Every structure is written in structure tokens, then in C-alpha cells.
Short mmCIF file of C-alpha atoms and ligand atoms in Angstrom, two decimals:
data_model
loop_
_atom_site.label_atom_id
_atom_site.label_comp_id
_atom_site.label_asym_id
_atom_site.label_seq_id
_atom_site.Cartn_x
_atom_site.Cartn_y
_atom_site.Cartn_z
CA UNK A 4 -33.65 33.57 -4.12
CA UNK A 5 -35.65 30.64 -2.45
CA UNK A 6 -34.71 27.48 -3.54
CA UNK A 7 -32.11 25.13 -2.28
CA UNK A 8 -29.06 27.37 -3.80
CA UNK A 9 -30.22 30.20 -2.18
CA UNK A 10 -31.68 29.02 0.92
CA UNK A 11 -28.34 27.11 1.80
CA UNK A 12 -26.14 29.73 0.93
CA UNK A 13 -28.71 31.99 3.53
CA UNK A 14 -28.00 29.15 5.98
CA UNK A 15 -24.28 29.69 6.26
CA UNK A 16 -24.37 33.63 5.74
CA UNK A 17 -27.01 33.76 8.30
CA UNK A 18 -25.26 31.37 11.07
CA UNK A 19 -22.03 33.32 10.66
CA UNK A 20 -24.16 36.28 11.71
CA UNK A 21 -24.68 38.17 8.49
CA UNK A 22 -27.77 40.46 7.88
CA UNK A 23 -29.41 38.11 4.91
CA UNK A 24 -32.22 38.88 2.84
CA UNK A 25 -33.85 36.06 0.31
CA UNK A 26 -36.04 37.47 -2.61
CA UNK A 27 -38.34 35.11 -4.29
CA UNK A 28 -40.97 35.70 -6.65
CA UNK A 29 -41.98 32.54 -8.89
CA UNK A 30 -41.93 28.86 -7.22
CA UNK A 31 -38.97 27.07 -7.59
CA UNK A 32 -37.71 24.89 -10.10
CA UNK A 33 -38.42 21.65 -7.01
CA UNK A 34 -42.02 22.91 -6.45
CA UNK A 35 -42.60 21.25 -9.93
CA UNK A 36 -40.59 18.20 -8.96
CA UNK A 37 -43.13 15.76 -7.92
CA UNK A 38 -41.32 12.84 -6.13
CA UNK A 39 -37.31 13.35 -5.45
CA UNK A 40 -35.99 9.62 -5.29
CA UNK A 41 -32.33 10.76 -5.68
CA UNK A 42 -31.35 12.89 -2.75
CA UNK A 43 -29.54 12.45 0.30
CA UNK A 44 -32.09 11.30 3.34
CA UNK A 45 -34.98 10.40 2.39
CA UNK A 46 -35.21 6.63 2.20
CA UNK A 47 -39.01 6.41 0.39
CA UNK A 48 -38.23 9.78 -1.76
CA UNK A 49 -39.67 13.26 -0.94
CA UNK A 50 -42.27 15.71 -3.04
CA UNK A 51 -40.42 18.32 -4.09
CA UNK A 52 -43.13 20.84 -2.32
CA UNK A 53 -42.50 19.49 0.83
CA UNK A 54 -39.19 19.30 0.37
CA UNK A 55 -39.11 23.13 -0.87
CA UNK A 56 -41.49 23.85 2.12
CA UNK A 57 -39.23 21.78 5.26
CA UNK A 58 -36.36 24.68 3.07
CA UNK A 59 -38.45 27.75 3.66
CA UNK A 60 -39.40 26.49 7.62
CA UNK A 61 -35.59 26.16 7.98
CA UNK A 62 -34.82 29.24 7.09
CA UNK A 63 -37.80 31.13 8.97
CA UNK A 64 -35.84 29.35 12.41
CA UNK A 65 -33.14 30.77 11.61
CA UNK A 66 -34.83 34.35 11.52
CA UNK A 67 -33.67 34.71 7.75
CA UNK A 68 -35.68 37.70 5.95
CA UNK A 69 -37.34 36.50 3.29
CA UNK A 70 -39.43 38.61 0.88
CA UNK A 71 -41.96 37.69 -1.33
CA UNK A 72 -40.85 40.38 -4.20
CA UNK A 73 -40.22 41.03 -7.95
CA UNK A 74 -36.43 41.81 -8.72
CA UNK A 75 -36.94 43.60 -11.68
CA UNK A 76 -33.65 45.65 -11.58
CA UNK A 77 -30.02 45.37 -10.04
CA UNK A 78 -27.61 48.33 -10.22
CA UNK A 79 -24.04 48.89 -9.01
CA UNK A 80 -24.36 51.61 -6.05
CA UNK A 81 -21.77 53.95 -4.24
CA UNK A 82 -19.20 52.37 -1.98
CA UNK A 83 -18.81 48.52 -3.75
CA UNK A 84 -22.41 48.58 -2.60
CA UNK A 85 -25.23 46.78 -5.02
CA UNK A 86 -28.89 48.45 -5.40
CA UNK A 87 -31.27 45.59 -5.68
CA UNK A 88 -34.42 47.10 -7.04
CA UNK A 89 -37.71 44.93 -6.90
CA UNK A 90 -41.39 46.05 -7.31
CA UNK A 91 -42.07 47.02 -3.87
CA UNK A 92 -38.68 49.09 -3.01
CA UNK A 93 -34.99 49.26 -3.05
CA UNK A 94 -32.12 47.05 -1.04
CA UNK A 95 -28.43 47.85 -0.69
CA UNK A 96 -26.50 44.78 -0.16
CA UNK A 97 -22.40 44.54 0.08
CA UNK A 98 -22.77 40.79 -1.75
CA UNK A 99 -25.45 39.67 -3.90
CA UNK A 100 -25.62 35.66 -4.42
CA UNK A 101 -27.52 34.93 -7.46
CA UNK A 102 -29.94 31.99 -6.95
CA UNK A 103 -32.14 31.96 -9.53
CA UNK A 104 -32.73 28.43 -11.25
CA UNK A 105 -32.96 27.49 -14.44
CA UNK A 106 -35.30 30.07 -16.27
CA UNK A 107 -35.08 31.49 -20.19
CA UNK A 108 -37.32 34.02 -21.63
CA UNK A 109 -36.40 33.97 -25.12
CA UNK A 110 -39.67 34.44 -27.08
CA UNK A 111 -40.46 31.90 -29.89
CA UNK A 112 -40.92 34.93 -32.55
CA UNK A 113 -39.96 34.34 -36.03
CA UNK A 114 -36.83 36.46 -36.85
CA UNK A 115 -35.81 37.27 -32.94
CA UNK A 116 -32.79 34.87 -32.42
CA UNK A 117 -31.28 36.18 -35.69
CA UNK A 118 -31.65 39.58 -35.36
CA UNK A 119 -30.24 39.71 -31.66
CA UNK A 120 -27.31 42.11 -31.81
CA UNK A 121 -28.70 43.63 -34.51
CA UNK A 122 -31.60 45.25 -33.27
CA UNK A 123 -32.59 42.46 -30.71
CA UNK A 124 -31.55 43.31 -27.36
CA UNK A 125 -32.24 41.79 -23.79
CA UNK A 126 -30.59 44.87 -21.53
CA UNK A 127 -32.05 48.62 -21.81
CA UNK A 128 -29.35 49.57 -19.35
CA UNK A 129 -26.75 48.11 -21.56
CA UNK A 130 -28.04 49.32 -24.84
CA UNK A 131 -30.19 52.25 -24.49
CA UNK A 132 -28.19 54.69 -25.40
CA UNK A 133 -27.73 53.15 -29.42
CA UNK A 134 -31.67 54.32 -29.82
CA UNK A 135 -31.36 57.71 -28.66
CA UNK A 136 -34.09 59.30 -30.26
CA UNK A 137 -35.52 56.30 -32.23
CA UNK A 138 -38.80 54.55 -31.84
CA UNK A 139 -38.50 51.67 -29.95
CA UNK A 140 -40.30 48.39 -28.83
CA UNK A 141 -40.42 46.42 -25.54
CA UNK A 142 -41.58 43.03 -25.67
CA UNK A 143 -43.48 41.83 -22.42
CA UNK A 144 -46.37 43.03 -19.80
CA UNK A 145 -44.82 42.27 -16.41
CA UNK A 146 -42.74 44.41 -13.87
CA UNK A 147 -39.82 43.58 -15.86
CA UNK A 148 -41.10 44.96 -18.83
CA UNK A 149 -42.15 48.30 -17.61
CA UNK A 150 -38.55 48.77 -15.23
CA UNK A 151 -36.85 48.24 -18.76
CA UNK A 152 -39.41 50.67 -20.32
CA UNK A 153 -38.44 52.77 -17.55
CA UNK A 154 -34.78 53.24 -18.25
CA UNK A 155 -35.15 54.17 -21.61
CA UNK A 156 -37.99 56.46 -21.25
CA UNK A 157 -35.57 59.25 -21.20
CA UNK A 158 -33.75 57.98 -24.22
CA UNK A 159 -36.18 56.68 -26.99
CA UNK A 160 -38.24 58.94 -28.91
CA UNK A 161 -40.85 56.84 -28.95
CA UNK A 162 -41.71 53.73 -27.14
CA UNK A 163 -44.51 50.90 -27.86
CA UNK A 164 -44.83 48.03 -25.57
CA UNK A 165 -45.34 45.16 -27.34
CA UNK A 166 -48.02 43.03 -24.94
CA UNK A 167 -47.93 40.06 -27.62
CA UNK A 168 -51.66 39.27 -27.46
CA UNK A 169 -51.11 39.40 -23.19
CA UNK A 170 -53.01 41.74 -21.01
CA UNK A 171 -51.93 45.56 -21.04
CA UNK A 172 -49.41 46.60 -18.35
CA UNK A 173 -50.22 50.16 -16.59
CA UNK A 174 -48.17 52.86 -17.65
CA UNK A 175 -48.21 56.18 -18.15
CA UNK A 176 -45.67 58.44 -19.91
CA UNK A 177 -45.97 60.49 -23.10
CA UNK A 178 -43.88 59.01 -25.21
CA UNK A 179 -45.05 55.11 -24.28
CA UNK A 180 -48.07 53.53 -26.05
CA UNK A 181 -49.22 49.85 -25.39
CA UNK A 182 -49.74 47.67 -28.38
CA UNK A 183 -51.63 44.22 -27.19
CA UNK A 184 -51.74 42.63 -30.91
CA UNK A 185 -50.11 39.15 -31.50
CA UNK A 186 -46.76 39.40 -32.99
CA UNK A 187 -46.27 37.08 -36.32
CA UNK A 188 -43.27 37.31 -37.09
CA UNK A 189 -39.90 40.61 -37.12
CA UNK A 190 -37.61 41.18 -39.76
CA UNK A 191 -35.43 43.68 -41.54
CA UNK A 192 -31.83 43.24 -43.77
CA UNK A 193 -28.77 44.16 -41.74
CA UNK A 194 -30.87 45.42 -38.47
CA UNK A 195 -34.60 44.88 -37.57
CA UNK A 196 -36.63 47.28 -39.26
CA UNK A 197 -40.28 45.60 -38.85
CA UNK A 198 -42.75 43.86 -37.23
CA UNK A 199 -45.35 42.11 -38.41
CA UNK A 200 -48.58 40.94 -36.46
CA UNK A 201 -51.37 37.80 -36.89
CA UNK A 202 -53.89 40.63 -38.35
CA UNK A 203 -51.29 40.94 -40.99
CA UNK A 204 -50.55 44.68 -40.03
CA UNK A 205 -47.24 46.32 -39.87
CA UNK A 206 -45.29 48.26 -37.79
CA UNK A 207 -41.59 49.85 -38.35
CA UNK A 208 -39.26 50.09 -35.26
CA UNK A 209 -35.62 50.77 -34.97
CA UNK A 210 -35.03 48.31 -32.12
CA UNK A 211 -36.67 45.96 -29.46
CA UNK A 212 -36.12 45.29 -25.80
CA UNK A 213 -37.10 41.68 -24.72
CA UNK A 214 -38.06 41.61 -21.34
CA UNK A 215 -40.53 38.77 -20.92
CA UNK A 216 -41.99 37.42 -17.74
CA UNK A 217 -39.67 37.99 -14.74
CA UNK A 218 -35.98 38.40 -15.07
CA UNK A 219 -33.44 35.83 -14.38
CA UNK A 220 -29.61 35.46 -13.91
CA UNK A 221 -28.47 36.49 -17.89
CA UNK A 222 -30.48 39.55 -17.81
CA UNK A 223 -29.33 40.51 -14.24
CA UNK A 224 -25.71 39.80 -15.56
CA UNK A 225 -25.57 41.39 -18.47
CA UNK A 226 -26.60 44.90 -15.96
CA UNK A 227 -23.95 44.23 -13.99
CA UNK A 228 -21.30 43.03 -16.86
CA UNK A 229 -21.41 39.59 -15.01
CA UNK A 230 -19.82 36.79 -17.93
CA UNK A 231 -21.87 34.68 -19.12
CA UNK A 232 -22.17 31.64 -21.47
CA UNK A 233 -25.56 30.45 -23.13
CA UNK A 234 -27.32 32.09 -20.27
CA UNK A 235 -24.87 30.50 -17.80
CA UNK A 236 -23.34 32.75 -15.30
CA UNK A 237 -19.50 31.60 -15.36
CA UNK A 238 -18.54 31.20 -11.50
CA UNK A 239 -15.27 30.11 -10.77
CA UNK A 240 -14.83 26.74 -8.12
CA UNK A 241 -15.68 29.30 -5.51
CA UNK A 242 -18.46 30.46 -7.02
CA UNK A 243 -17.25 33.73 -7.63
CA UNK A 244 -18.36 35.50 -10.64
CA UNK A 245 -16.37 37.96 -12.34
CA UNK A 246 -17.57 41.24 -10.62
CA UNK A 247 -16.39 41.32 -7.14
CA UNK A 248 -18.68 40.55 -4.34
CA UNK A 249 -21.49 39.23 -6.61
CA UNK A 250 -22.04 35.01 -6.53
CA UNK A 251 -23.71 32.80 -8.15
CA UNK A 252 -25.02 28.98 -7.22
CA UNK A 253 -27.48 26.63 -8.47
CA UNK A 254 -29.14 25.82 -11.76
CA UNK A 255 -28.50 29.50 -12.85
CA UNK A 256 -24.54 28.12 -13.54
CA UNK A 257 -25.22 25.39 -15.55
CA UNK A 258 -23.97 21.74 -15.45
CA UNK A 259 -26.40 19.04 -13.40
CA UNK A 260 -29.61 20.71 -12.96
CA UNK A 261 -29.93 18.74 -9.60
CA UNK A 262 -30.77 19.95 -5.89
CA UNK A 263 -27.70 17.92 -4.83
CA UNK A 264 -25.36 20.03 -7.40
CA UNK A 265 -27.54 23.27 -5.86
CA UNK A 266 -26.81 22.38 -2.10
CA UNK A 267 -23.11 22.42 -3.03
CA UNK A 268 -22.97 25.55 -4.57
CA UNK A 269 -24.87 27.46 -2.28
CA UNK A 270 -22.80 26.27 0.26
CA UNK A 271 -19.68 27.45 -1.29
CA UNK A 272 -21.51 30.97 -2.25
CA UNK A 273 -22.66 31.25 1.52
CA UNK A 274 -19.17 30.61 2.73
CA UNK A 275 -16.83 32.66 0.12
CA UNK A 276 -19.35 35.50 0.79
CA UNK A 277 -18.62 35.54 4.20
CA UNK A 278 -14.93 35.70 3.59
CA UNK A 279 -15.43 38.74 1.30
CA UNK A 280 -17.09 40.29 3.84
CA UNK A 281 -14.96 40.01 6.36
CA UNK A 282 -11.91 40.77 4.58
CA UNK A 283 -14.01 44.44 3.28
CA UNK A 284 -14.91 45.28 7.40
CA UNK A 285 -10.85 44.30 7.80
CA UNK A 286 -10.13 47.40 5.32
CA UNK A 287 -11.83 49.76 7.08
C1 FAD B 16 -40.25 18.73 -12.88
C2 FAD B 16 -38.90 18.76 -12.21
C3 FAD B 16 -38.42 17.62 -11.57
C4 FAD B 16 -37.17 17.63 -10.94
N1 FAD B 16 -36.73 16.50 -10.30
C5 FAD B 16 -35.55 16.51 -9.64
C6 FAD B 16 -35.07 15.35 -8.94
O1 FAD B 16 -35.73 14.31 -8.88
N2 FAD B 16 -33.87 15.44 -8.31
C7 FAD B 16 -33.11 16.58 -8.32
O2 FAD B 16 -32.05 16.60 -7.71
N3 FAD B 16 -33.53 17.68 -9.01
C8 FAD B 16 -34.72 17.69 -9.66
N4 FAD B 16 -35.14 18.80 -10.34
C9 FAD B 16 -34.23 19.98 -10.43
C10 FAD B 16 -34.27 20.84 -9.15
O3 FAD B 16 -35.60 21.22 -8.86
C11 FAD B 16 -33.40 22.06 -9.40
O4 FAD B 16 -32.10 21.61 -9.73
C12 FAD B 16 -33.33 22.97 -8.17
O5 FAD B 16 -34.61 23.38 -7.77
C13 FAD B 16 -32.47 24.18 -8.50
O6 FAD B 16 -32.38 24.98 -7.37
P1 FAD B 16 -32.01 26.53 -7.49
O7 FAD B 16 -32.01 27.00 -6.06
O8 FAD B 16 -30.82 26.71 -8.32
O9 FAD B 16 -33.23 27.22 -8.30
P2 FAD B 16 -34.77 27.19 -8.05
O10 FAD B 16 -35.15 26.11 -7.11
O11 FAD B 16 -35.42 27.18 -9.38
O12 FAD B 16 -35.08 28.59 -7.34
C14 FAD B 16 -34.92 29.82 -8.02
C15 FAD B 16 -35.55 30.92 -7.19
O13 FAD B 16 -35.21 32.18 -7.76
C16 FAD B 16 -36.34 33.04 -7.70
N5 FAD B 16 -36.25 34.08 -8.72
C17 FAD B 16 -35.80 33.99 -10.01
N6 FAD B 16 -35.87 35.19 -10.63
C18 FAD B 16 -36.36 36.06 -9.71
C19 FAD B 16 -36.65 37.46 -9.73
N7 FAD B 16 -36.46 38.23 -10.82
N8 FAD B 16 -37.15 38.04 -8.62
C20 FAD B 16 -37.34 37.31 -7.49
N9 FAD B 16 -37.07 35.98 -7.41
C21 FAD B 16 -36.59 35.37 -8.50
C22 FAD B 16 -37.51 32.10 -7.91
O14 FAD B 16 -38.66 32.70 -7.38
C23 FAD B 16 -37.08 30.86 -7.13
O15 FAD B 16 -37.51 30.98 -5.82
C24 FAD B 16 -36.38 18.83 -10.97
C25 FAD B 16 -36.87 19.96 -11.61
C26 FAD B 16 -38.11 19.95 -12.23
C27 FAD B 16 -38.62 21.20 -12.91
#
């Protein structure tokens, strides 16, 4: 992922002559950053474009792949391998170093925080299979939305993608419809059972699948049974998670959401990586 977690953890994978691929989508949390005062360097300060731009041109030297692409899934493959899934195609890495700032897409709808668990869920791969049957909802209009959708096409009787007053995705599939009213508020007693929209209509559902905007580190994690805490991904000082192979550096594990704090971790990421990698080829 292309900020300064990913991009230095490319650096050292890269220079210790690794086949390294950086997937970006969204700008980075430092394209926002308008002057950076407090980093190493740069004795009058830096924008944080150019300073996310000087990043990209560093990595581009180095030959680093970098694609501009939608991750919308991640699934473990055969072999310890890892399919990373984005809008244009598929990629089959032996590590996977998530990167991917400081991003939440909890929706501010009445009644959602409360009913996650019971009814809410953020993971179609995770929890499809409690709605076999059962008429569903998906809340968003992206890529994400629809790769959810996807996976639990097969599994839902019925489901309606909830666009929440947002332009209609494309899809096609007989058992999906695409409902762009604005959602008010969802409710029910001991699971959701309803939701109700601004025109003061109703609709009855038996569960929903958030997947707003693009998806970030806890939804990737919770695919890949990755720990997390409060959208955190728990790394260790090595920045190992708990699935083998799999990292995780920058604003994504919590603590100072600073490019200094992401420069370190990447770092780390890049370099345990390696290691893993080289003790896997040693096993063969
Ligand atoms: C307004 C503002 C001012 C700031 N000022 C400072 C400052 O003065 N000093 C300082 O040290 N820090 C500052 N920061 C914080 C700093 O920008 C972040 O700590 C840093 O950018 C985090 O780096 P990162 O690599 O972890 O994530 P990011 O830089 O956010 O990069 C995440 C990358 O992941 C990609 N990504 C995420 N999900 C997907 C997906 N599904 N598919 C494909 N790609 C994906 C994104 O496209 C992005 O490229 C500021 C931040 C903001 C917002």
C-alpha cells in the first residue's frame, strides 16, 4: 500500500531482491498533510504531497511494481500462498504486509453499532453462512460492496444492496436488487429485524453486510482471522501479526499516527518479511 509504511517496507524487500508489488487505491493519509514540520530532514518542513510524491519517485528507481488498484478481497490460497484479489485481477503473494493507514468505515446509522453481532456484520466471508437462505442487505456502492455481495450470492436468498441515497453500483444476479433510498435509522429486539428509510418506508431483513467505501486493514483481517483490537491489527515488536507470513506497519496498528512511527514499522515489516522468506525457500 503506498504510503510511507508500505513504501519503506517495499524499499528493503525490494533491495534484498524480492519480487514486490505495492497496491494503492485512495491517497494517503500524508497527501492531506499540508506542511510536515516534525520529520527527520527537512529543515523549513515539507508538504506532505511532495513528500508522498519524492516516496512514490523512490520507489519507481528502484523498479518497485506499483499498481494503481482496488483490493477488494484477500483469501488464503494453496501452498501458505495468499490470493490478493483487487478490481482488475488476482495476485499470489508468499507475504502480504498490510499498509493501509488509518481508515474506518463504520456508517453513522442509528441502531448499527448496537446491533453489530447481532445482525450487523462487517465480513460476508466470515459470516455468510448464518443467512443461508435469508434475505439479506449490503450496505455500500463501491467494489467492496459488490465483492462482498459476491460471496454471498450463493448463500442468501435474497439480497438488496443498500446504496444509502449514493449512486447505484452495476450488478446483475437474480437474487440481488439495488435499493438507493436514504437509510434513517435499523432496529429490531434481540437481532436486527428492520430498516427504516428518510421517506419513512420500511423494509424487514434478517441481516446486513457493511461494506462501505474501500476496505481497510479490520475488514481484510477479520478474512484472514488476523487479531485485532478497535480496528487495530495487533503486530507483535516485529510486526508480525498472528497468521504467519502476513505483516502489518503503519497507522493501520495503532499508537502515534505519525510518518516517523510509519517509517519504523515498515522497516521492520520489510526486513522480518525477508527473513520469512528465506527461511520458507530453506525448507524446500
Ligand atoms: C491532515 C493530516 C496531517 C498530518 N500531519 C502529520 C505531520 O505533520 N507529521 C506526521 O508525522 N504525520 C502527520 N500525519 C499522519 C501521517 O500522514 C500518517 O501517519 C501516515 O501517512 C501513515 O502512513 P501509512 O503508510 O501507515 O498509511 P497511509 O499513508 O494512509 O497509506 C495507506 C495506503 O493504503 C492504501 N489502501 C488502503 N486500503 C486499500 C485498498 N483496499 N486497496 C488498495 N489500497 C488501499 C491507500 O491507497 C494508501 O495508499 C497527518 C495526517 C493527516 C491526515
Amino acid at each position: 500500500m503506498l504510503g510511507p509504511a508500505g513504501v519503506t517496507a517495499g524499499l528493503y524487500t525490494k533491495r534484498a531482491n524480492l519480487n514486490v508489488l505495492i497496491i494503492y487505491k485512495e491517497l494517503s493519509g500524508l497527501e492531506k498533510a499540508d506542511v510536515i514540520e516534525n520529520y527527520y530532514g527537512f529543515k523549513n518542513g515539507i508538504s506532505g504531497e511532495e513528500l508522498y510524491k519524492t516516496g512514490i519517485e523512490q520507489a519507481k528507481n528502484l523498479d518497485i511494481d506499483i499498481k494503481k488498484e482496488e483490493v477488494t478481497n484477500i483469501q488464503i490460497g494453496e501452498n501458505k500462498n495468499y490470493k490478493v484479489i483487487t478490481e482488475n485481477g488476482i495476485y499470489h503473494t508468499k507475504t502480504l504486509i498490510f499498509a493501509t493507514g488509518n481508515k474506518r468505515n463504520t456508517p453513522k446509522i442509528k441502531g448499527i453499532k448496537e446491533f453489530e453481532g447481532k445482525g450487523i456484520s462487517y465480513c460476508a466471508v466470515c459470516d455468510g453462512f448464518f443467512y443461508k437462505n435469508k434475505d439479506i442487505a449490503v450496505l455500500g456502492n463501491g467494489n467492496y460492496a459488490i465483492s462482498e455481495t459476491n460471496e454471498l450470492i450463493n448463500i442468501a436468498k435474497h439480497i438488496t444492496i443498500l446504496t444509502d441515497g449514493k449512486e447505484a453500483p452495476e450488478i446483475r444476479a437474480d437474487n440481488v436488487d439495488i435499493d438507493t433510498r436514504k437509510i434513517r435509522e435499523v432496529r429490531g429486539n434481540k437481532k436486527i429485524e428492520e430498516i427504516e428509510f428518510e421517506d419513512n418506508s420500511k423494509m424487514k431483513t434478517d441481516g446486513i453486510f457493511v461494506a462501505l467505501g474501500v476496505a481497510g486493514s479490520s475488514e481484510f483481517a477479520k478474512k484472514l482471522g488476523i487479531i485485532t483490537n478497535k480496528d487495530k491489527i495487533i503486530v507483535n515488536e516485529n510486526m508480525e501479526t498472528n497468521v504467519p507470513g502476513v505483516y502489518a506497519c503503519g497507522d493501520c496498528t495503532g499508537g502515534l499516527l505519525q510518518i516517523s512511527k510509519s517509517v519504523y514499522e515498515g522497516t521492520k515489516a520489510g526486513l522480518q518479511a525477508i527473513k520469512y522468506l528465506k527461511k520458507q525457500n530453506e525448507k524446500v
